[in-house]
Amino acid sequence: MISDYRCDWLDDPDELRACLPLMRVLRPHLSDADDFVQRLQRQAEQGYRLLAARQGDEVLGLAGCRLQENLLHGRFFYVDDLVTREDLRCQGIGERLLDEARAQARRLGCANFVLDTALGNARGQRFYYRQGLLAIGMHFREVL
């Protein structure tokens, strides 16, 4: 069980670049480190921040989150991305990342904490239920 790691909100381009290999586990279409950092910086203009669980310089897990507001949820904190290293799953890293993100949501005065997951992600869904998150709908999209 890993216990001596820290969770930090990142904004340094070199620290963000070091997160690409793990983010590719969740988002395999991402391939170029410079493009990845540029995407994160553009998303940061919309409130996106990347939370990293790290042991030294080694990235163990990531949570990409943003502050949003809409008529459905009011002011809410949305988790875009959540991933831990495959070999370190079930060791509390994802739970700690969600706890840190929830704490940030509370500091920002959010009424809700929201995330989406793929319909076929049964393992992730079980994890989210254990974390107190409840499914309230389905997310639809159309590729344009």
PDB file of C-alpha atoms in Angstrom:
ATOM      1  CA  MET A   1       0.000   0.000   0.000  1.00  0.00           C
ATOM      2  CA  ILE A   2       1.419   3.370  -1.025  1.00  0.00           C
ATOM      3  CA  SER A   3       1.104   5.987   1.696  1.00  0.00           C
ATOM      4  CA  ASP A   4       3.910   8.502   1.237  1.00  0.00           C
ATOM      5  CA  TYR A   5       2.637  10.511  -1.706  1.00  0.00           C
ATOM      6  CA  ARG A   6       1.268  14.009  -2.068  1.00  0.00           C
ATOM      7  CA  CYS A   7      -1.532  15.573  -4.096  1.00  0.00           C
ATOM      8  CA  ASP A   8      -0.792  18.867  -5.837  1.00  0.00           C
ATOM      9  CA  TRP A   9      -2.668  21.104  -8.267  1.00  0.00           C
ATOM     10  CA  LEU A  10      -0.297  21.542 -11.216  1.00  0.00           C
ATOM     11  CA  ASP A  11       0.249  24.419 -13.588  1.00  0.00           C
ATOM     12  CA  ASP A  12       3.944  24.208 -14.474  1.00  0.00           C
ATOM     13  CA  PRO A  13       4.285  23.051 -18.112  1.00  0.00           C
ATOM     14  CA  ASP A  14       7.052  20.554 -17.269  1.00  0.00           C
ATOM     15  CA  GLU A  15       4.966  19.014 -14.481  1.00  0.00           C
ATOM     16  CA  LEU A  16       1.956  18.829 -16.811  1.00  0.00           C
ATOM     17  CA  ARG A  17       4.061  17.230 -19.552  1.00  0.00           C
ATOM     18  CA  ALA A  18       5.132  14.503 -17.091  1.00  0.00           C
ATOM     19  CA  CYS A  19       1.447  13.566 -16.675  1.00  0.00           C
ATOM     20  CA  LEU A  20       0.887  12.620 -20.327  1.00  0.00           C
ATOM     21  CA  PRO A  21       1.868   8.920 -20.075  1.00  0.00           C
ATOM     22  CA  LEU A  22      -0.701   8.301 -17.330  1.00  0.00           C
ATOM     23  CA  MET A  23      -3.377  10.490 -18.940  1.00  0.00           C
ATOM     24  CA  ARG A  24      -2.966   8.415 -22.114  1.00  0.00           C
ATOM     25  CA  VAL A  25      -4.283   5.395 -20.174  1.00  0.00           C
ATOM     26  CA  LEU A  26      -7.591   7.274 -19.948  1.00  0.00           C
ATOM     27  CA  ARG A  27      -7.299   9.321 -23.151  1.00  0.00           C
ATOM     28  CA  PRO A  28      -5.267   7.184 -25.592  1.00  0.00           C
ATOM     29  CA  HIS A  29      -5.852   9.591 -28.498  1.00  0.00           C
ATOM     30  CA  LEU A  30      -3.456  12.063 -26.854  1.00  0.00           C
ATOM     31  CA  SER A  31       0.032  11.529 -28.203  1.00  0.00           C
ATOM     32  CA  ASP A  32       2.064  14.725 -28.376  1.00  0.00           C
ATOM     33  CA  ALA A  33       3.365  16.208 -25.120  1.00  0.00           C
ATOM     34  CA  ASP A  34       3.414  19.806 -26.380  1.00  0.00           C
ATOM     35  CA  ASP A  35      -0.129  19.503 -27.730  1.00  0.00           C
ATOM     36  CA  PHE A  36      -1.221  17.996 -24.385  1.00  0.00           C
ATOM     37  CA  VAL A  37       0.218  20.938 -22.431  1.00  0.00           C
ATOM     38  CA  GLN A  38      -1.353  23.432 -24.843  1.00  0.00           C
ATOM     39  CA  ARG A  39      -4.748  21.737 -24.462  1.00  0.00           C
ATOM     40  CA  LEU A  40      -4.446  21.882 -20.676  1.00  0.00           C
ATOM     41  CA  GLN A  41      -3.500  25.557 -20.826  1.00  0.00           C
ATOM     42  CA  ARG A  42      -6.505  26.349 -23.053  1.00  0.00           C
ATOM     43  CA  GLN A  43      -8.768  24.377 -20.713  1.00  0.00           C
ATOM     44  CA  ALA A  44      -7.262  26.286 -17.770  1.00  0.00           C
ATOM     45  CA  GLU A  45      -8.767  29.435 -19.295  1.00  0.00           C
ATOM     46  CA  GLN A  46     -12.136  27.698 -18.688  1.00  0.00           C
ATOM     47  CA  GLY A  47     -11.237  26.802 -15.092  1.00  0.00           C
ATOM     48  CA  TYR A  48      -9.712  23.338 -15.641  1.00  0.00           C
ATOM     49  CA  ARG A  49      -7.008  22.288 -13.198  1.00  0.00           C
ATOM     50  CA  LEU A  50      -5.043  19.069 -12.972  1.00  0.00           C
ATOM     51  CA  LEU A  51      -4.571  17.435  -9.578  1.00  0.00           C
ATOM     52  CA  ALA A  52      -1.726  14.931  -9.431  1.00  0.00           C
ATOM     53  CA  ALA A  53      -0.943  12.277  -6.837  1.00  0.00           C
ATOM     54  CA  ARG A  54       2.842  12.010  -6.918  1.00  0.00           C
ATOM     55  CA  GLN A  55       5.580  10.181  -5.133  1.00  0.00           C
ATOM     56  CA  GLY A  56       8.695  12.194  -5.837  1.00  0.00           C
ATOM     57  CA  ASP A  57       8.486  12.938  -9.566  1.00  0.00           C
ATOM     58  CA  GLU A  58       6.466   9.784 -10.283  1.00  0.00           C
ATOM     59  CA  VAL A  59       2.822  10.395 -11.205  1.00  0.00           C
ATOM     60  CA  LEU A  60       0.530   7.850  -9.509  1.00  0.00           C
ATOM     61  CA  GLY A  61      -2.886   9.313 -10.318  1.00  0.00           C
ATOM     62  CA  LEU A  62      -4.607  12.313 -11.882  1.00  0.00           C
ATOM     63  CA  ALA A  63      -7.880  14.184 -11.526  1.00  0.00           C
ATOM     64  CA  GLY A  64      -8.718  16.943 -13.994  1.00  0.00           C
ATOM     65  CA  CYS A  65     -11.454  19.214 -12.636  1.00  0.00           C
ATOM     66  CA  ARG A  66     -13.201  22.509 -13.300  1.00  0.00           C
ATOM     67  CA  LEU A  67     -15.603  24.901 -11.649  1.00  0.00           C
ATOM     68  CA  GLN A  68     -18.847  25.260 -13.609  1.00  0.00           C
ATOM     69  CA  GLU A  69     -22.356  26.572 -13.192  1.00  0.00           C
ATOM     70  CA  ASN A  70     -25.606  25.648 -14.897  1.00  0.00           C
ATOM     71  CA  LEU A  71     -29.336  25.589 -14.209  1.00  0.00           C
ATOM     72  CA  LEU A  72     -29.359  21.888 -13.349  1.00  0.00           C
ATOM     73  CA  HIS A  73     -26.550  21.719 -10.760  1.00  0.00           C
ATOM     74  CA  GLY A  74     -26.070  25.353  -9.773  1.00  0.00           C
ATOM     75  CA  ARG A  75     -22.403  26.052  -8.977  1.00  0.00           C
ATOM     76  CA  PHE A  76     -20.621  22.705  -9.250  1.00  0.00           C
ATOM     77  CA  PHE A  77     -17.213  21.095  -9.521  1.00  0.00           C
ATOM     78  CA  TYR A  78     -16.898  18.775 -12.504  1.00  0.00           C
ATOM     79  CA  VAL A  79     -14.355  15.964 -12.744  1.00  0.00           C
ATOM     80  CA  ASP A  80     -13.368  15.628 -16.405  1.00  0.00           C
ATOM     81  CA  ASP A  81     -10.631  13.046 -15.924  1.00  0.00           C
ATOM     82  CA  LEU A  82      -9.775  10.539 -13.200  1.00  0.00           C
ATOM     83  CA  VAL A  83      -7.099   7.901 -13.634  1.00  0.00           C
ATOM     84  CA  THR A  84      -4.651   5.969 -11.471  1.00  0.00           C
ATOM     85  CA  ARG A  85      -1.818   3.744 -12.543  1.00  0.00           C
ATOM     86  CA  GLU A  86      -3.184   0.292 -13.334  1.00  0.00           C
ATOM     87  CA  ASP A  87      -0.711  -1.426 -10.982  1.00  0.00           C
ATOM     88  CA  LEU A  88      -1.708   0.876  -8.104  1.00  0.00           C
ATOM     89  CA  ARG A  89      -5.490   0.625  -8.330  1.00  0.00           C
ATOM     90  CA  CYS A  90      -7.395  -0.302  -5.145  1.00  0.00           C
ATOM     91  CA  GLN A  91      -4.763   1.407  -2.984  1.00  0.00           C
ATOM     92  CA  GLY A  92      -6.744   4.534  -2.134  1.00  0.00           C
ATOM     93  CA  ILE A  93      -5.177   6.908  -4.671  1.00  0.00           C
ATOM     94  CA  GLY A  94      -8.409   7.530  -6.609  1.00  0.00           C
ATOM     95  CA  GLU A  95     -10.313   8.000  -3.369  1.00  0.00           C
ATOM     96  CA  ARG A  96      -7.756  10.522  -2.131  1.00  0.00           C
ATOM     97  CA  LEU A  97      -7.857  12.419  -5.425  1.00  0.00           C
ATOM     98  CA  LEU A  98     -11.658  12.632  -5.184  1.00  0.00           C
ATOM     99  CA  ASP A  99     -11.403  13.742  -1.542  1.00  0.00           C
ATOM    100  CA  GLU A 100      -8.969  16.516  -2.505  1.00  0.00           C
ATOM    101  CA  ALA A 101     -11.220  17.560  -5.401  1.00  0.00           C
ATOM    102  CA  ARG A 102     -14.273  17.596  -3.088  1.00  0.00           C
ATOM    103  CA  ALA A 103     -12.376  19.769  -0.620  1.00  0.00           C
ATOM    104  CA  GLN A 104     -11.575  22.210  -3.438  1.00  0.00           C
ATOM    105  CA  ALA A 105     -15.246  22.191  -4.466  1.00  0.00           C
ATOM    106  CA  ARG A 106     -16.266  23.088  -0.916  1.00  0.00           C
ATOM    107  CA  ARG A 107     -13.666  25.887  -0.770  1.00  0.00           C
ATOM    108  CA  LEU A 108     -15.150  27.260  -4.006  1.00  0.00           C
ATOM    109  CA  GLY A 109     -18.678  27.191  -2.574  1.00  0.00           C
ATOM    110  CA  CYS A 110     -20.005  24.503  -4.905  1.00  0.00           C
ATOM    111  CA  ALA A 111     -23.426  22.973  -4.373  1.00  0.00           C
ATOM    112  CA  ASN A 112     -22.603  19.752  -6.255  1.00  0.00           C
ATOM    113  CA  PHE A 113     -19.754  17.473  -7.273  1.00  0.00           C
ATOM    114  CA  VAL A 114     -20.311  15.902 -10.720  1.00  0.00           C
ATOM    115  CA  LEU A 115     -18.601  13.463 -13.067  1.00  0.00           C
ATOM    116  CA  ASP A 116     -19.475  11.274 -16.041  1.00  0.00           C
ATOM    117  CA  THR A 117     -18.270   7.783 -16.826  1.00  0.00           C
ATOM    118  CA  ALA A 118     -18.655   5.466 -19.769  1.00  0.00           C
ATOM    119  CA  LEU A 119     -21.640   3.113 -19.725  1.00  0.00           C
ATOM    120  CA  GLY A 120     -19.293   0.150 -20.068  1.00  0.00           C
ATOM    121  CA  ASN A 121     -17.068   1.197 -17.168  1.00  0.00           C
ATOM    122  CA  ALA A 122     -18.645  -1.097 -14.563  1.00  0.00           C
ATOM    123  CA  ARG A 123     -15.516  -1.160 -12.410  1.00  0.00           C
ATOM    124  CA  GLY A 124     -15.387   2.637 -12.320  1.00  0.00           C
ATOM    125  CA  GLN A 125     -19.109   2.842 -11.595  1.00  0.00           C
ATOM    126  CA  ARG A 126     -18.727   0.533  -8.585  1.00  0.00           C
ATOM    127  CA  PHE A 127     -15.880   2.743  -7.355  1.00  0.00           C
ATOM    128  CA  TYR A 128     -17.973   5.923  -7.752  1.00  0.00           C
ATOM    129  CA  TYR A 129     -20.914   4.382  -5.881  1.00  0.00           C
ATOM    130  CA  ARG A 130     -18.547   3.436  -3.042  1.00  0.00           C
ATOM    131  CA  GLN A 131     -17.399   7.077  -2.987  1.00  0.00           C
ATOM    132  CA  GLY A 132     -20.970   8.271  -2.456  1.00  0.00           C
ATOM    133  CA  LEU A 133     -21.617   9.427  -6.018  1.00  0.00           C
ATOM    134  CA  LEU A 134     -24.998   8.493  -7.486  1.00  0.00           C
ATOM    135  CA  ALA A 135     -25.982   8.144 -11.150  1.00  0.00           C
ATOM    136  CA  ILE A 136     -28.638  10.696 -12.093  1.00  0.00           C
ATOM    137  CA  GLY A 137     -28.826  10.434 -15.876  1.00  0.00           C
ATOM    138  CA  MET A 138     -27.118   9.613 -19.127  1.00  0.00           C
ATOM    139  CA  HIS A 139     -24.821  11.867 -21.107  1.00  0.00           C
ATOM    140  CA  PHE A 140     -25.525  12.088 -24.859  1.00  0.00           C
ATOM    141  CA  ARG A 141     -23.322  13.400 -27.638  1.00  0.00           C
ATOM    142  CA  GLU A 142     -23.131  13.747 -31.384  1.00  0.00           C
ATOM    143  CA  VAL A 143     -19.802  13.863 -33.181  1.00  0.00           C
ATOM    144  CA  LEU A 144     -19.784  16.864 -35.514  1.00  0.00           C
TER     145      LEU A 144
END
